Coordinates of C-alpha atoms in Angstrom, one line a residue:
Chain W
M1 CA -26.3 -13.5 12.3
S2 CA -22.5 -13.1 11.9
N3 CA -21.2 -9.6 11.5
L4 CA -18.2 -10.9 9.6
L5 CA -17.6 -9.6 6.1
K6 CA -19.0 -11.7 3.2
R7 CA -16.3 -12.9 0.9
R8 CA -18.2 -12.4 -2.4
A9 CA -19.1 -8.8 -1.4
V10 CA -15.4 -8.2 -0.5
V11 CA -14.2 -9.5 -3.8
R12 CA -16.9 -7.6 -5.8
Q13 CA -15.7 -4.4 -4.1
L14 CA -12.0 -5.1 -4.8
L15 CA -12.7 -5.8 -8.4
R16 CA -15.4 -3.3 -9.2
D17 CA -13.2 -0.6 -10.7
R18 CA -10.4 -2.9 -11.6
G19 CA -9.3 -1.1 -14.7
E20 CA -6.1 -2.6 -16.0
M21 CA -5.5 -4.6 -12.8
L22 CA -4.2 -8.2 -13.2
V23 CA -5.7 -10.7 -10.8
V24 CA -4.4 -14.1 -9.5
G25 CA -7.0 -16.2 -7.7
G26 CA -5.9 -18.9 -5.2
L27 CA -7.3 -22.4 -5.6
G28 CA -10.8 -23.2 -4.2
A29 CA -13.2 -20.5 -2.9
P30 CA -11.1 -17.5 -4.0
A31 CA -11.1 -18.7 -7.6
W32 CA -14.8 -19.1 -7.4
D33 CA -15.1 -15.6 -5.8
I34 CA -13.2 -13.8 -8.5
T35 CA -15.3 -15.6 -11.1
A36 CA -18.5 -14.7 -9.3
A37 CA -17.4 -11.1 -9.6
G38 CA -17.2 -11.6 -13.4
D39 CA -14.8 -13.8 -15.3
H40 CA -12.2 -11.7 -17.0
D41 CA -9.3 -12.2 -19.4
N42 CA -7.0 -10.5 -16.8
N43 CA -7.9 -13.2 -14.2
F44 CA -5.6 -16.2 -13.7
P45 CA -7.7 -18.5 -11.4
L46 CA -5.8 -21.5 -10.0
W47 CA -7.0 -25.1 -9.9
G48 CA -3.9 -26.3 -8.0
A49 CA -0.4 -25.0 -7.2
M50 CA -1.4 -24.6 -3.5
G51 CA 1.0 -22.3 -1.8
G52 CA 2.0 -20.6 -5.1
A53 CA -0.5 -17.8 -5.6
A54 CA 1.5 -15.0 -4.0
M55 CA 4.6 -16.1 -5.9
I56 CA 2.8 -16.1 -9.2
G57 CA 1.7 -12.6 -8.3
L58 CA 5.3 -11.6 -7.6
G59 CA 6.6 -12.9 -10.9
L60 CA 3.8 -11.1 -12.7
A61 CA 4.3 -7.8 -10.8
L62 CA 8.0 -7.8 -11.5
A63 CA 7.4 -8.5 -15.2
Q64 CA 4.6 -5.8 -15.5
P65 CA 5.8 -3.0 -13.2
N66 CA 3.3 -0.5 -14.6
R67 CA 0.2 -2.6 -14.0
R68 CA -1.4 -3.2 -10.6
V69 CA -1.4 -6.9 -9.6
M70 CA -3.7 -8.3 -7.0
V71 CA -3.5 -11.8 -5.5
I72 CA -6.7 -12.9 -3.9
T73 CA -6.3 -16.2 -2.0
G74 CA -7.4 -18.1 1.1
D75 CA -5.8 -18.5 4.5
G76 CA -4.9 -22.2 4.0
E77 CA -3.3 -21.4 0.6
M78 CA -1.3 -18.5 2.1
L79 CA -0.1 -20.6 5.0
M80 CA 1.2 -23.3 2.7
G81 CA 3.4 -20.7 1.0
I82 CA 4.1 -18.5 4.0
G83 CA 7.8 -18.1 3.2
S84 CA 6.9 -16.3 0.0
L85 CA 5.9 -13.3 2.2
A86 CA 9.7 -12.9 3.0
T87 CA 10.6 -13.4 -0.6
I88 CA 8.1 -10.7 -1.7
A89 CA 9.2 -8.3 1.1
A90 CA 12.8 -8.7 -0.2
Q91 CA 11.8 -7.7 -3.7
R92 CA 9.5 -4.8 -2.7
P93 CA 7.2 -4.8 -5.7
R94 CA 5.3 -1.5 -5.5
N95 CA 2.5 -2.7 -7.7
L96 CA 1.6 -6.0 -5.8
A97 CA -1.3 -6.4 -3.4
I98 CA -2.1 -9.6 -1.6
V99 CA -5.6 -10.2 -0.1
V100 CA -6.2 -13.2 2.1
L101 CA -9.8 -14.1 2.5
D102 CA -9.5 -15.6 6.0
N103 CA -12.4 -17.8 7.0
E104 CA -10.2 -19.8 9.3
R105 CA -11.2 -23.0 7.4
Y106 CA -10.1 -25.4 4.7
G107 CA -13.4 -24.8 2.9
E108 CA -13.1 -27.2 0.1
T109 CA -12.3 -30.3 2.2
G110 CA -14.9 -30.1 4.9
Q111 CA -14.4 -26.9 6.8
Q112 CA -11.5 -28.1 9.0
L113 CA -9.9 -25.4 11.1
T114 CA -6.7 -23.7 9.8
H115 CA -4.0 -22.2 12.0
T116 CA -5.6 -18.7 11.8
G117 CA -8.5 -20.1 13.8
L118 CA -6.1 -21.3 16.4
G119 CA -4.1 -18.1 17.1
T120 CA -1.9 -17.5 14.0
D121 CA -1.8 -13.8 13.1
L122 CA -1.3 -13.8 9.3
S123 CA -1.1 -10.0 8.9
G124 CA 1.4 -9.9 11.8
M125 CA 3.5 -12.5 10.0
A126 CA 3.4 -10.4 6.8
R127 CA 4.6 -7.4 8.7
A128 CA 7.3 -9.4 10.4
A129 CA 8.4 -10.7 7.0
G130 CA 9.0 -7.1 6.0
I131 CA 5.8 -6.1 4.3
T132 CA 5.1 -2.7 5.8
H133 CA 1.6 -2.2 4.6
A134 CA 0.0 -5.3 6.2
V135 CA -3.3 -4.9 7.8
L136 CA -6.1 -6.9 9.5
V137 CA -9.5 -6.1 8.0
R138 CA -12.8 -6.7 9.8
K139 CA -15.0 -3.8 8.6
P140 CA -16.0 -2.3 5.3
R141 CA -14.2 0.9 6.2
E142 CA -11.0 -0.9 6.8
L143 CA -11.3 -2.6 3.4
A144 CA -11.8 0.7 1.7
D145 CA -8.7 2.1 3.5
F146 CA -6.7 -0.9 2.3
Q147 CA -7.9 -0.4 -1.3
A148 CA -6.8 3.2 -1.2
I149 CA -3.3 2.1 -0.1
A150 CA -3.1 -0.7 -2.7
A151 CA -4.2 1.7 -5.4
K152 CA -1.4 4.1 -4.6
G153 CA 1.2 1.6 -5.8
S154 CA 3.5 2.1 -2.9
G155 CA 3.3 -1.6 -1.9
P156 CA 3.7 -4.4 -1.5
A157 CA 0.4 -4.3 0.4
F158 CA -1.1 -7.2 2.3
A159 CA -4.6 -7.6 3.8
Q160 CA -5.9 -10.4 6.0
V161 CA -9.7 -10.0 5.6
K162 CA -11.7 -12.0 8.2
V163 CA -14.7 -13.4 6.3
D164 CA -17.8 -15.5 7.2
P165 CA -17.1 -19.3 6.9
E166 CA -20.3 -19.5 4.9
K167 CA -20.7 -22.3 2.2
L168 CA -21.6 -20.7 -1.1
P169 CA -22.5 -22.1 -4.5
L170 CA -19.4 -22.8 -6.6
V171 CA -18.9 -20.4 -9.5
L172 CA -16.4 -22.2 -11.7
P173 CA -13.9 -20.5 -14.1
P174 CA -12.6 -22.3 -17.2
R175 CA -10.3 -25.0 -16.0
E176 CA -8.0 -25.8 -18.9
A177 CA -4.8 -24.3 -17.8
S178 CA -3.3 -23.6 -21.3
Y179 CA -6.4 -21.7 -22.2
L180 CA -6.3 -19.6 -19.0
K181 CA -2.6 -18.9 -19.6
N182 CA -3.0 -18.0 -23.3
R183 CA -6.1 -15.7 -22.8
F184 CA -4.2 -13.9 -20.0
R185 CA -1.1 -13.4 -22.1
L186 CA -3.0 -12.3 -25.2
S187 CA -4.9 -9.8 -23.1
V188 CA -1.7 -8.4 -21.4
L189 CA 0.9 -8.7 -24.1
G190 CA -1.2 -8.7 -27.3
K191 CA -0.6 -11.0 -30.3
T192 CA 3.2 -11.0 -29.8
A193 CA 2.4 -13.4 -26.9
L194 CA 1.8 -16.1 -29.5
H195 CA 5.3 -15.7 -31.0
D196 CA 7.5 -15.5 -27.9
Chain Z
M1 CA 40.5 -35.4 -4.3
S2 CA 43.0 -33.2 -2.4
K3 CA 41.7 -29.9 -1.0
A4 CA 44.1 -27.9 -3.3
A5 CA 42.9 -29.7 -6.4
N6 CA 39.3 -29.3 -5.2
S7 CA 39.6 -25.5 -4.7
K8 CA 41.4 -25.1 -8.0
K9 CA 38.6 -26.9 -9.7
V10 CA 35.9 -24.6 -8.3
A11 CA 37.8 -21.4 -8.9
G12 CA 38.7 -22.5 -12.4
M13 CA 35.3 -23.5 -13.7
A14 CA 34.4 -22.0 -17.0
W15 CA 30.8 -22.8 -17.2
P16 CA 29.3 -20.1 -14.9
G17 CA 30.6 -17.3 -17.2
K18 CA 29.4 -19.1 -20.3
V19 CA 25.9 -19.8 -18.8
H20 CA 25.6 -16.2 -17.7
A21 CA 26.3 -15.2 -21.4
L22 CA 23.6 -17.7 -22.5
F23 CA 21.1 -16.0 -20.0
R24 CA 21.9 -12.6 -21.6
R25 CA 21.4 -13.9 -25.1
A26 CA 18.1 -15.6 -24.1
A27 CA 16.8 -12.3 -22.5
I28 CA 16.5 -13.9 -19.1
R29 CA 15.1 -11.3 -16.6
Q30 CA 14.3 -13.2 -13.4
V31 CA 16.8 -15.5 -11.8
A32 CA 15.3 -17.3 -8.8
I33 CA 17.6 -19.1 -6.4
V34 CA 18.0 -21.1 -3.4
P35 CA 21.8 -21.0 -3.2
D36 CA 24.2 -23.8 -3.6
A37 CA 28.0 -23.6 -3.4
G38 CA 28.1 -25.0 -7.0
H39 CA 26.1 -22.0 -8.2
A40 CA 28.0 -19.4 -6.3
Q41 CA 30.0 -18.0 -9.3
L42 CA 26.9 -17.8 -11.5
I43 CA 24.9 -16.1 -8.7
R44 CA 27.6 -13.4 -8.4
L45 CA 27.5 -12.8 -12.1
V46 CA 23.7 -12.4 -12.1
E47 CA 23.9 -10.1 -9.0
A48 CA 26.3 -7.8 -10.9
D49 CA 24.1 -7.8 -14.1
R50 CA 21.6 -5.0 -14.1
S51 CA 19.5 -6.6 -16.9
M52 CA 18.6 -9.4 -14.5
R53 CA 16.8 -9.5 -11.2
L54 CA 18.0 -12.1 -8.6
V55 CA 15.0 -13.4 -6.6
R56 CA 16.0 -15.1 -3.3
L57 CA 13.6 -17.8 -2.4
T58 CA 12.9 -19.4 0.9
T59 CA 12.1 -22.7 -0.8
E60 CA 12.5 -23.9 -4.3
E61 CA 8.8 -24.4 -5.2
E62 CA 8.4 -20.6 -4.8
G63 CA 10.6 -20.3 -7.9
V64 CA 8.3 -22.6 -10.0
A65 CA 5.4 -20.4 -9.2
L66 CA 7.4 -17.1 -9.6
L67 CA 8.5 -18.1 -13.1
A68 CA 4.9 -19.0 -14.2
G69 CA 3.9 -15.5 -13.1
A70 CA 6.9 -14.0 -15.0
W71 CA 5.8 -15.8 -18.2
L72 CA 2.2 -14.6 -17.7
G73 CA 3.7 -11.1 -17.7
G74 CA 6.0 -11.6 -20.7
E75 CA 9.3 -12.2 -18.9
R76 CA 11.7 -15.2 -19.0
G77 CA 13.4 -16.6 -16.0
V78 CA 15.5 -19.5 -14.8
L79 CA 15.5 -21.4 -11.4
L80 CA 18.8 -22.4 -9.7
M81 CA 18.9 -24.9 -6.9
Q82 CA 20.8 -27.9 -5.6
S83 CA 19.4 -31.4 -6.0
S84 CA 17.8 -31.5 -2.6
G85 CA 15.6 -28.7 -3.7
V86 CA 14.1 -30.7 -6.5
G87 CA 12.1 -32.7 -3.9
N88 CA 10.5 -29.4 -2.7
C89 CA 9.2 -28.6 -6.2
I90 CA 7.3 -31.7 -7.1
N91 CA 3.6 -30.7 -6.6
M92 CA 4.2 -27.2 -7.8
L93 CA 5.5 -28.6 -11.1
S94 CA 1.9 -29.4 -11.9
L95 CA 1.5 -25.8 -12.8
P96 CA 4.0 -25.6 -15.7
L97 CA 3.1 -29.1 -16.7
A98 CA -0.7 -28.5 -16.9
A99 CA -0.5 -25.1 -18.5
H100 CA 2.6 -25.6 -20.7
F101 CA 4.8 -22.9 -19.1
P102 CA 8.4 -22.9 -20.0
L103 CA 10.6 -23.6 -17.0
L104 CA 14.4 -24.2 -16.9
M105 CA 15.8 -25.6 -13.7
L106 CA 19.6 -25.7 -13.3
V107 CA 20.3 -28.2 -10.6
T108 CA 23.8 -28.7 -9.1
M109 CA 24.1 -32.2 -7.8
R110 CA 24.7 -33.4 -4.3
G111 CA 24.6 -37.0 -3.1
D112 CA 26.6 -37.7 -6.3
H113 CA 30.3 -38.2 -7.2
G114 CA 32.4 -38.4 -4.0
E115 CA 29.6 -37.2 -1.6
F116 CA 30.6 -37.0 2.1
N117 CA 27.2 -36.3 3.7
P118 CA 24.8 -39.3 3.9
A119 CA 21.8 -37.0 4.2
Q120 CA 22.3 -35.8 0.7
V121 CA 22.2 -39.3 -0.9
P122 CA 18.5 -40.2 -0.8
M123 CA 17.4 -37.1 -2.8
G124 CA 20.6 -36.8 -4.9
N125 CA 20.6 -40.4 -6.0
N126 CA 16.9 -40.1 -7.1
T127 CA 16.8 -36.5 -8.5
Q128 CA 16.7 -37.6 -12.1
K129 CA 14.2 -40.4 -11.5
V130 CA 11.9 -38.1 -9.6
L131 CA 12.0 -35.3 -12.2
E132 CA 11.4 -37.9 -15.0
A133 CA 8.5 -39.4 -13.1
M134 CA 6.9 -35.9 -13.3
D135 CA 7.6 -35.8 -17.1
V136 CA 10.2 -33.0 -16.7
I137 CA 12.8 -33.3 -19.5
V138 CA 16.2 -34.0 -17.9
R139 CA 19.7 -33.4 -19.4
R140 CA 22.9 -34.0 -17.5
A141 CA 26.5 -32.6 -17.7
D142 CA 29.4 -34.1 -15.9
R143 CA 32.3 -32.1 -17.4
D144 CA 32.9 -28.4 -17.1
D145 CA 33.2 -28.0 -20.8
D146 CA 29.9 -29.8 -21.4
V147 CA 27.7 -27.6 -19.1
A148 CA 27.1 -24.6 -21.3
D149 CA 26.2 -26.6 -24.4
T150 CA 23.8 -28.7 -22.3
V151 CA 22.2 -25.5 -20.8
D152 CA 22.0 -23.9 -24.2
G153 CA 20.1 -26.9 -25.6
A154 CA 17.7 -27.0 -22.6
L155 CA 17.1 -23.3 -22.7
R156 CA 16.0 -23.4 -26.3
L157 CA 14.0 -26.6 -25.7
T158 CA 12.0 -25.2 -22.8
F159 CA 11.3 -21.8 -24.4
N160 CA 10.6 -23.1 -27.8
T161 CA 8.4 -26.0 -26.8
F162 CA 6.8 -24.7 -23.6
R163 CA 7.6 -27.4 -21.1
P164 CA 9.7 -27.8 -17.9
A165 CA 13.3 -29.0 -18.4
A166 CA 16.1 -29.5 -15.9
V167 CA 19.9 -29.6 -16.4
L168 CA 21.7 -31.6 -13.7
I169 CA 25.3 -30.4 -13.2
G170 CA 27.2 -33.4 -11.8
Q171 CA 29.1 -33.1 -8.6
R172 CA 32.2 -34.3 -10.6
V173 CA 32.1 -30.8 -12.2
M174 CA 32.4 -28.9 -8.9
G175 CA 34.2 -31.4 -6.8
A176 CA 32.8 -32.8 -3.5
K177 CA 32.9 -30.7 -0.4
D178 CA 35.2 -32.3 2.2
F179 CA 33.6 -31.8 5.6
R180 CA 36.5 -33.3 7.5
K181 CA 38.8 -30.6 6.2
L182 CA 36.2 -28.0 7.0
A183 CA 35.9 -29.3 10.5
N184 CA 39.7 -29.1 10.9
G185 CA 39.5 -25.4 10.1
N186 CA 40.7 -25.4 6.5
D187 CA 38.7 -23.0 4.3
N188 CA 36.9 -24.2 1.3
E189 CA 35.1 -22.6 -1.6

């Protein structure tokens, strides 16, 4: 029995007391995970745009500086957009947290190994990019500590959470992208969103 | 073109100031860039403008994703790049295309009028075709005094109709960089 954290439990804990927090879910398992925790108007789950989740979070965090923004994505997705860590560090958005659920696998395509399973230290890369609050999480206590830091809004904050490479049932969010965009904008901006 | 004429052309371009004014009028808040010499004046104007945030990217597709996030949060942005960066954006364009996000890309051309560098030609000569193959609306300006009006139309088109558009600013507008003169130690804009 693996003592690695379970991804669905991690995401449930991150989103339990979400309040006004805005959430971007990277394509594949993280999108299913945030949906399993409860589909929400303030979720923007991705069905594509691989490598773009953290940057969507940055644009959103800059546009909504008084709301907390959390990007929840996978190790393969983060690796594809790894330069965005430098871009985010340069902007220093205090309200942005990035959580990488690192199962060291491309889970949707047959569990092929990613670079994090072959020595790449993602949280170290985030720190080296200039994100000061970048941590490796292996235990529930470390996850709670990260949540406390992210909640303070003194970010950007980054967590690489090592999770079990378990295969789980897919919990699919709506997949029509205009619908996802419009429900999110209506929730965040109100009806003026329809007249911008 | 002689170096003197080339430098004069760059220094004397009127479009960057006009396009910056258009950005202000359109309430542009996030300006994402991978730099190009042709965008240098406009970038300086944006940097000096406290109503806009300059976001330096490591690669152009970051900007496509950034501006989708900005729109989700109620802000407008634009993306500046040179033509080589268009190739980096292609798959990420699926996001604004599938979800009908507005996206304006201002692309300064290389591999175009008077190019010196062979490496710029494969992407530069196909920039418009590649964008149009992705169903991005493309407009092009080849004269300094045509750039602002073209950008104005593209700005309104993208934000009124919620789809990606690109304005290609021809190398004829900026003048081609002369690497031989640079190699001989002459300065250049």
